[in-house]
Coordinates of C-alpha atoms in Angstrom, one line a residue:
M1 CA 28.1 75.8 -30.4
N2 CA 30.2 75.6 -33.2
T3 CA 29.2 76.7 -36.7
S4 CA 30.6 75.6 -40.2
H5 CA 30.1 78.5 -42.7
D6 CA 29.2 76.0 -45.7
T7 CA 26.1 77.6 -46.7
V8 CA 22.9 76.4 -48.8
N9 CA 20.7 79.5 -49.4
S10 CA 22.9 81.7 -46.7
L11 CA 21.9 79.6 -43.5
P12 CA 25.0 78.1 -42.0
R13 CA 25.3 74.4 -41.0
Q14 CA 25.2 74.3 -37.1
L15 CA 26.5 71.8 -34.9
V16 CA 25.1 71.1 -31.2
P17 CA 27.4 69.0 -28.9
V18 CA 25.9 66.8 -26.1
K19 CA 28.9 65.9 -24.0
L20 CA 28.2 62.5 -22.5
A21 CA 31.5 61.3 -22.0
E22 CA 32.7 58.8 -24.2
R23 CA 29.2 58.7 -25.1
S24 CA 29.4 62.1 -26.6
Y25 CA 28.0 62.9 -29.9
E26 CA 27.1 66.0 -32.3
I27 CA 23.6 67.0 -33.6
A28 CA 24.3 68.7 -37.0
I29 CA 21.8 70.9 -38.3
V30 CA 21.4 71.8 -42.1
N31 CA 19.3 73.2 -44.6
E32 CA 18.9 71.3 -48.4
Q33 CA 22.5 69.4 -47.4
W34 CA 21.3 65.6 -47.2
N35 CA 24.0 64.9 -49.3
L36 CA 26.3 65.4 -46.6
L37 CA 25.0 62.7 -44.3
P38 CA 27.4 60.0 -45.4
S39 CA 30.7 61.7 -44.6
L40 CA 29.2 62.7 -41.2
M41 CA 28.5 58.7 -40.6
D42 CA 32.0 58.3 -41.5
S43 CA 33.4 60.7 -38.8
W44 CA 31.1 59.9 -36.7
L45 CA 32.1 55.6 -37.0
E46 CA 35.9 57.0 -36.5
R47 CA 35.2 58.7 -33.3
V48 CA 34.3 55.5 -31.6
D49 CA 37.5 53.0 -30.8
H50 CA 35.8 49.6 -32.1
L51 CA 33.6 51.3 -34.8
K52 CA 36.8 52.9 -36.8
S53 CA 37.5 49.6 -38.9
A54 CA 33.6 48.6 -39.3
A55 CA 32.0 47.4 -42.4
R56 CA 30.5 50.4 -43.6
K57 CA 26.8 48.5 -43.1
A58 CA 23.2 49.8 -42.2
L59 CA 20.0 49.1 -41.9
L60 CA 17.9 52.4 -42.6
V61 CA 14.6 52.0 -40.5
T62 CA 11.7 54.3 -42.0
D63 CA 8.2 54.3 -42.2
T64 CA 5.5 54.4 -45.2
N65 CA 4.9 58.5 -45.2
V66 CA 8.5 59.1 -45.3
L67 CA 9.9 55.7 -47.7
N68 CA 9.4 57.9 -50.6
L69 CA 10.0 61.5 -49.5
F70 CA 13.8 60.6 -48.0
A71 CA 14.5 56.9 -47.2
E72 CA 15.2 56.3 -50.7
K73 CA 17.0 59.4 -51.4
L74 CA 19.6 58.6 -48.0
K75 CA 19.9 54.9 -49.1
Q76 CA 21.6 56.3 -52.2
E77 CA 23.5 58.5 -50.8
L78 CA 25.4 55.9 -48.4
S79 CA 24.9 53.5 -51.2
D80 CA 27.0 55.8 -53.3
Q81 CA 29.5 56.3 -50.8
N82 CA 30.2 52.5 -50.6
W83 CA 28.0 51.4 -47.7
T84 CA 25.7 48.2 -47.7
V85 CA 22.1 49.5 -47.0
E86 CA 19.1 47.5 -46.3
L87 CA 15.9 49.2 -45.5
I88 CA 12.7 48.4 -43.7
A89 CA 9.2 50.4 -43.7
V90 CA 6.6 50.0 -41.2
P91 CA 3.4 51.3 -41.4
A92 CA 3.1 55.2 -40.5
G93 CA 1.5 55.9 -37.2
E94 CA 1.5 55.9 -33.5
S95 CA 0.9 52.0 -33.4
S96 CA 4.2 50.7 -35.2
K97 CA 5.5 51.6 -32.0
S98 CA 5.2 47.8 -31.0
L99 CA 7.1 44.7 -29.8
A100 CA 5.7 43.1 -33.0
M101 CA 7.2 46.0 -35.3
A102 CA 10.4 45.5 -33.0
N103 CA 10.4 41.8 -33.9
Q104 CA 10.3 42.4 -38.1
I105 CA 13.2 44.9 -37.3
Y106 CA 14.8 41.8 -35.1
D107 CA 14.0 39.6 -38.3
Q108 CA 16.0 41.6 -40.6
L109 CA 19.2 42.2 -38.8
V110 CA 19.1 38.5 -38.7
E111 CA 18.6 38.0 -42.3
M112 CA 21.0 40.3 -43.3
Q113 CA 23.5 38.8 -40.6
A114 CA 24.1 41.7 -38.5
D115 CA 26.8 42.4 -36.2
R116 CA 27.9 45.2 -33.4
Q117 CA 29.2 47.0 -36.1
T118 CA 25.9 47.5 -38.2
V119 CA 24.2 51.0 -37.6
V120 CA 20.7 51.0 -37.4
M121 CA 19.3 54.1 -38.7
A122 CA 16.0 56.0 -38.2
V123 CA 14.6 58.2 -40.9
G124 CA 11.8 59.6 -40.2
G125 CA 9.4 60.9 -36.9
G126 CA 9.6 60.2 -33.4
V127 CA 7.9 56.9 -33.6
V128 CA 10.5 55.8 -36.5
G129 CA 12.8 56.8 -33.8
D130 CA 12.1 55.6 -30.8
L131 CA 11.2 52.3 -32.2
A132 CA 14.3 51.7 -34.0
G133 CA 16.4 52.8 -31.5
F134 CA 15.0 50.5 -29.2
A135 CA 15.4 47.4 -31.7
A136 CA 19.1 48.6 -32.1
A137 CA 19.3 49.0 -27.8
T138 CA 18.3 45.4 -27.4
Y139 CA 19.5 43.6 -30.5
N140 CA 22.7 41.9 -30.0
R141 CA 22.8 43.9 -26.3
G142 CA 23.5 47.3 -28.4
L143 CA 24.2 48.4 -32.1
P144 CA 25.2 51.7 -33.1
F145 CA 22.4 53.7 -33.5
V146 CA 21.8 57.3 -35.4
Q147 CA 18.9 59.7 -36.0
V148 CA 17.3 61.2 -38.7
P149 CA 14.6 63.1 -37.3
T150 CA 11.9 64.0 -40.5
T151 CA 9.8 65.8 -38.0
L152 CA 10.0 69.2 -36.1
L153 CA 8.9 67.2 -32.9
A154 CA 11.4 64.5 -33.4
D155 CA 14.1 67.0 -34.2
V156 CA 13.7 69.3 -31.0
D157 CA 12.8 66.0 -28.7
S158 CA 12.8 62.4 -29.3
S159 CA 15.9 62.5 -31.5
V160 CA 18.1 64.3 -28.6
G161 CA 19.0 62.3 -25.3
G162 CA 18.9 58.6 -25.7
K163 CA 15.4 57.6 -24.7
V164 CA 14.1 55.2 -26.9
G165 CA 11.3 52.6 -26.5
I166 CA 7.6 51.0 -27.6
N167 CA 4.2 51.7 -26.2
H168 CA 2.2 49.0 -24.0
A169 CA -1.7 48.9 -24.2
K170 CA -1.5 50.3 -20.7
G171 CA 0.9 53.3 -21.3
K172 CA 3.1 55.2 -23.7
N173 CA 6.8 54.3 -23.7
L174 CA 6.4 52.0 -20.5
I175 CA 8.8 49.2 -22.4
G176 CA 12.2 51.2 -23.5
A177 CA 16.0 51.8 -22.5
F178 CA 18.6 54.5 -22.7
H179 CA 20.5 54.2 -25.8
Q180 CA 22.9 57.5 -27.4
P181 CA 23.2 57.8 -31.2
L182 CA 26.2 57.7 -32.5
G183 CA 25.0 61.3 -34.0
V184 CA 21.7 63.1 -34.8
F185 CA 21.3 64.7 -38.5
I186 CA 18.7 67.5 -39.0
D187 CA 17.7 68.5 -42.3
T188 CA 15.2 71.3 -41.9
S189 CA 14.1 71.3 -45.8
S190 CA 12.3 68.2 -44.0
F191 CA 9.3 70.5 -42.3
N192 CA 8.4 71.6 -46.2
T193 CA 6.4 68.3 -46.7
L194 CA 5.1 68.0 -43.2
P195 CA 1.4 68.3 -43.1
D196 CA 0.1 71.6 -41.2
R197 CA -0.9 69.6 -37.9
D198 CA 2.4 67.6 -37.5
Y199 CA 4.0 70.9 -38.3
R200 CA 2.1 72.7 -35.2
S201 CA 2.6 69.6 -33.1
G202 CA 6.2 70.0 -33.3
L203 CA 6.0 73.3 -32.1
A204 CA 4.5 72.8 -28.8
E205 CA 7.7 71.0 -27.5
V206 CA 9.6 74.4 -28.6
V207 CA 6.7 76.1 -26.5
K208 CA 8.0 74.0 -23.6
Y209 CA 11.4 74.9 -23.6
G210 CA 10.6 78.4 -23.1
V211 CA 8.5 77.5 -20.6
I212 CA 10.8 75.5 -18.5
L213 CA 14.1 77.1 -19.3
D214 CA 14.2 80.1 -21.2
A215 CA 11.7 82.8 -21.3
N216 CA 14.0 84.5 -23.9
L217 CA 13.6 81.6 -25.9
F218 CA 9.4 82.3 -25.7
E219 CA 9.3 85.3 -26.2
T220 CA 11.0 85.2 -29.8
L221 CA 8.4 83.0 -30.1
E222 CA 5.9 85.5 -29.6
N223 CA 7.3 87.8 -31.9
N224 CA 7.9 85.4 -34.8
I225 CA 4.7 84.1 -35.0
E226 CA 4.1 85.0 -39.0
A227 CA 7.9 83.6 -39.5
I228 CA 6.8 80.7 -37.8
N229 CA 3.6 79.7 -39.4
S230 CA 5.1 80.7 -42.4
R231 CA 7.8 78.0 -42.0
D232 CA 10.6 80.3 -42.4
P233 CA 13.4 78.2 -42.8
E234 CA 16.0 80.9 -40.8
I235 CA 13.8 81.2 -37.9
L236 CA 13.3 77.1 -37.9
I237 CA 17.0 76.7 -38.1
E238 CA 17.4 79.1 -34.6
L239 CA 14.5 77.2 -32.8
V240 CA 15.6 73.9 -33.6
K241 CA 19.1 74.7 -32.5
R242 CA 17.9 76.3 -29.3
S243 CA 15.6 73.7 -28.5
C244 CA 18.7 71.4 -28.8
Q245 CA 20.9 73.2 -27.1
L246 CA 18.5 73.4 -24.0
K247 CA 17.6 70.0 -24.2
A248 CA 21.7 69.1 -24.7
E249 CA 22.2 70.9 -21.3
V250 CA 19.5 68.8 -19.2
V251 CA 20.7 65.7 -20.8
E252 CA 24.0 66.4 -19.9
Q253 CA 23.4 66.8 -16.3
D254 CA 21.0 63.8 -15.7
E255 CA 21.4 61.3 -18.5
Y256 CA 19.3 58.7 -16.9
E257 CA 16.8 60.5 -14.7
R258 CA 18.1 60.0 -11.8
S259 CA 18.9 63.8 -10.3
G260 CA 15.5 64.3 -11.1
L261 CA 16.4 67.3 -13.2
R262 CA 15.5 65.7 -16.6
A263 CA 11.9 65.6 -15.4
I264 CA 11.2 69.1 -16.3
L265 CA 11.4 68.3 -19.9
N266 CA 8.0 66.4 -19.2
Y267 CA 6.1 69.6 -18.5
G268 CA 2.6 68.8 -19.7
H269 CA 3.6 65.3 -20.3
T270 CA 1.5 63.8 -17.0
F271 CA -2.2 64.9 -18.7
A272 CA -0.4 64.3 -22.2
H273 CA 0.1 60.7 -22.0
A274 CA -2.8 59.8 -20.3
Y275 CA -5.0 62.2 -22.8
E276 CA -3.2 60.5 -25.8
A277 CA -4.0 56.7 -24.3
L278 CA -7.6 57.7 -23.5
C279 CA -8.1 59.5 -26.8
G280 CA -6.5 56.5 -28.4
Y281 CA -3.0 56.6 -29.9
G282 CA -2.7 58.7 -33.1
E283 CA -6.1 60.6 -32.3
L284 CA -4.5 63.5 -30.4
M285 CA -1.2 64.1 -32.0
H286 CA 1.3 64.0 -29.2
G287 CA 2.5 67.9 -29.6
E288 CA -1.5 68.5 -29.3
A289 CA -1.6 66.6 -26.2
V290 CA 1.5 68.2 -24.7
S291 CA -0.1 71.3 -25.4
I292 CA -3.2 70.9 -23.7
G293 CA -1.1 69.1 -20.6
M294 CA 0.7 72.2 -20.4
I295 CA -2.2 74.8 -19.5
D296 CA -3.5 71.9 -17.3
A297 CA 0.0 72.1 -15.6
S298 CA 0.2 75.8 -15.6
R299 CA -3.6 76.1 -13.9
L300 CA -2.7 73.3 -11.6
A301 CA 0.3 76.0 -10.5
E302 CA -2.0 78.7 -10.4
K303 CA -4.1 76.9 -8.0
L304 CA -1.1 76.0 -5.8
G305 CA 0.0 80.1 -5.7
M306 CA 3.1 79.2 -7.6
I307 CA 2.4 81.7 -10.4
G308 CA -0.2 84.4 -11.6
E309 CA -2.7 83.8 -14.1
E310 CA -0.9 86.0 -16.8
V311 CA 1.9 83.5 -16.9
T312 CA -1.2 81.0 -17.8
T313 CA -2.5 83.5 -20.6
R314 CA 0.7 84.1 -22.4
Q315 CA 1.3 80.4 -22.8
I316 CA -2.6 80.4 -24.1
N317 CA -1.9 83.2 -26.2
L318 CA 1.2 82.0 -28.0
L319 CA -0.1 78.2 -28.3
S320 CA -3.7 79.3 -30.1
K321 CA -1.9 81.7 -32.5
L322 CA 0.5 78.9 -33.3
G323 CA -2.6 76.9 -34.1
L324 CA -2.4 74.1 -31.3
P325 CA -5.5 73.3 -28.7
T326 CA -5.9 74.3 -25.2
D327 CA -8.4 72.2 -24.2
L328 CA -9.2 68.8 -25.3
P329 CA -11.7 68.1 -27.9
Q330 CA -15.1 67.4 -26.7
P331 CA -17.1 65.5 -26.1
V332 CA -14.9 63.0 -24.7
A333 CA -15.7 59.2 -23.9
F334 CA -13.6 59.2 -20.7
T335 CA -14.2 60.2 -16.9
H336 CA -11.8 62.2 -14.5
D337 CA -11.6 58.8 -13.0
D338 CA -10.1 57.3 -16.3
I339 CA -7.3 60.1 -16.1
I340 CA -6.4 59.9 -13.0
S341 CA -5.9 56.0 -12.9
R342 CA -3.8 56.2 -16.2
M343 CA -1.6 59.3 -14.4
K344 CA -1.2 56.8 -11.8
I345 CA 0.8 54.4 -14.4
D346 CA 2.9 57.4 -15.6
K347 CA 6.5 56.8 -15.8
K348 CA 7.0 60.1 -13.5
T349 CA 4.7 58.3 -10.8
V350 CA 6.6 57.2 -7.5
A351 CA 5.1 55.0 -5.1
G352 CA 1.6 55.5 -6.8
Q353 CA 2.0 59.5 -5.8
L354 CA 1.6 62.2 -8.6
R355 CA 4.5 64.4 -9.4
F356 CA 4.0 67.3 -11.6
V357 CA 6.4 69.9 -13.4
L358 CA 5.1 73.3 -12.7
P359 CA 5.9 76.6 -13.6
R360 CA 7.7 78.9 -11.3
K361 CA 7.9 81.8 -13.8
L362 CA 8.6 81.6 -17.6
G363 CA 11.6 80.2 -18.3
Q364 CA 11.6 78.3 -14.4
V365 CA 9.4 74.9 -13.4
E366 CA 10.2 72.4 -10.9
V367 CA 8.9 68.7 -9.6
V368 CA 5.9 69.0 -7.6
K369 CA 4.7 65.9 -5.8
G370 CA 2.3 64.9 -3.1
I371 CA -0.5 67.0 -4.6
D372 CA -3.7 66.9 -3.3
E373 CA -5.5 64.6 -6.0
Q374 CA -9.0 67.0 -5.8
L375 CA -6.7 69.9 -7.2
V376 CA -6.2 67.7 -10.5
R377 CA -9.7 67.4 -10.4
E378 CA -10.4 70.7 -10.2
V379 CA -8.3 71.5 -13.0
L380 CA -9.7 68.7 -15.1
S381 CA -13.3 69.9 -14.8
R382 CA -12.7 73.5 -16.1

């Protein structure tokens, strides 16, 4: 990792490289340094041959929650550095990850006479990043794209790795593409504005990285509950940096999900995506669903004899101390059959066979397929 010693509140700027040949980029992690974005944008454009002489022109995509918090400020920062910037704000919430909203972005790009050098910049959470990225990937067969995630969940998950997409009524993220950004800019001071539920939702994905790849990270989380719950900037920069490093390492080895390695990032997600869809998108937050799904996956691993109960217990204890659910809220208006049916249209399903990412121990998981459906039902019956 490269570390610059420009500091604000004694917190160094961190740069995490994502090495993907000509699609390589960096993740810049700062605290209260929003003013750095224009110079970073210029440097990112300069690294790409066909963008070096580009007119500094951008469409900033945000949502109604983030518009006044950060988006207007960033538009002004860019305008002050001779960028031409248009702005569009979609309604906040998962329902905006739709073809209808993507079409509104296309309309704005047509109106501003966007060309292949026009940058689409996502400023917001995962919904905005996925939606804006999908529009960037598909308009004119691909526009340069910059991620400015403003939630913990987006920082450590959706903003890194190039997966963009929108939802279909029958499933989450069923329509999408791989479209790597020019760069990712994370200012952790944005966490100060997050509602408690959104903040905790992001912590679920950090816990996930500990389970799948880094037992030391899991232990760091266990040992810093108070600092994490109080949103201490120092521990948060450390957690965001490590999470981004871990995801970057996986993406570098399996950018397009072909070798199977990248599938480990979906720990808990086979259950979670089904729960999100059945509860109604937005009713159960993504991180909340992942938290519940990780425990379900861990219990499934127990039933298969892959782990002992203590691995599940440590996850339950950590997630609970971070204020995350480990069971579905009751009552629910769907059945086990409904859950299984949803799982079977998940992107991770192959030839109708359910696949699950299951732990071998903390810090190590594997993809397991051909699991007896009855075992899954037993887990759901808990």
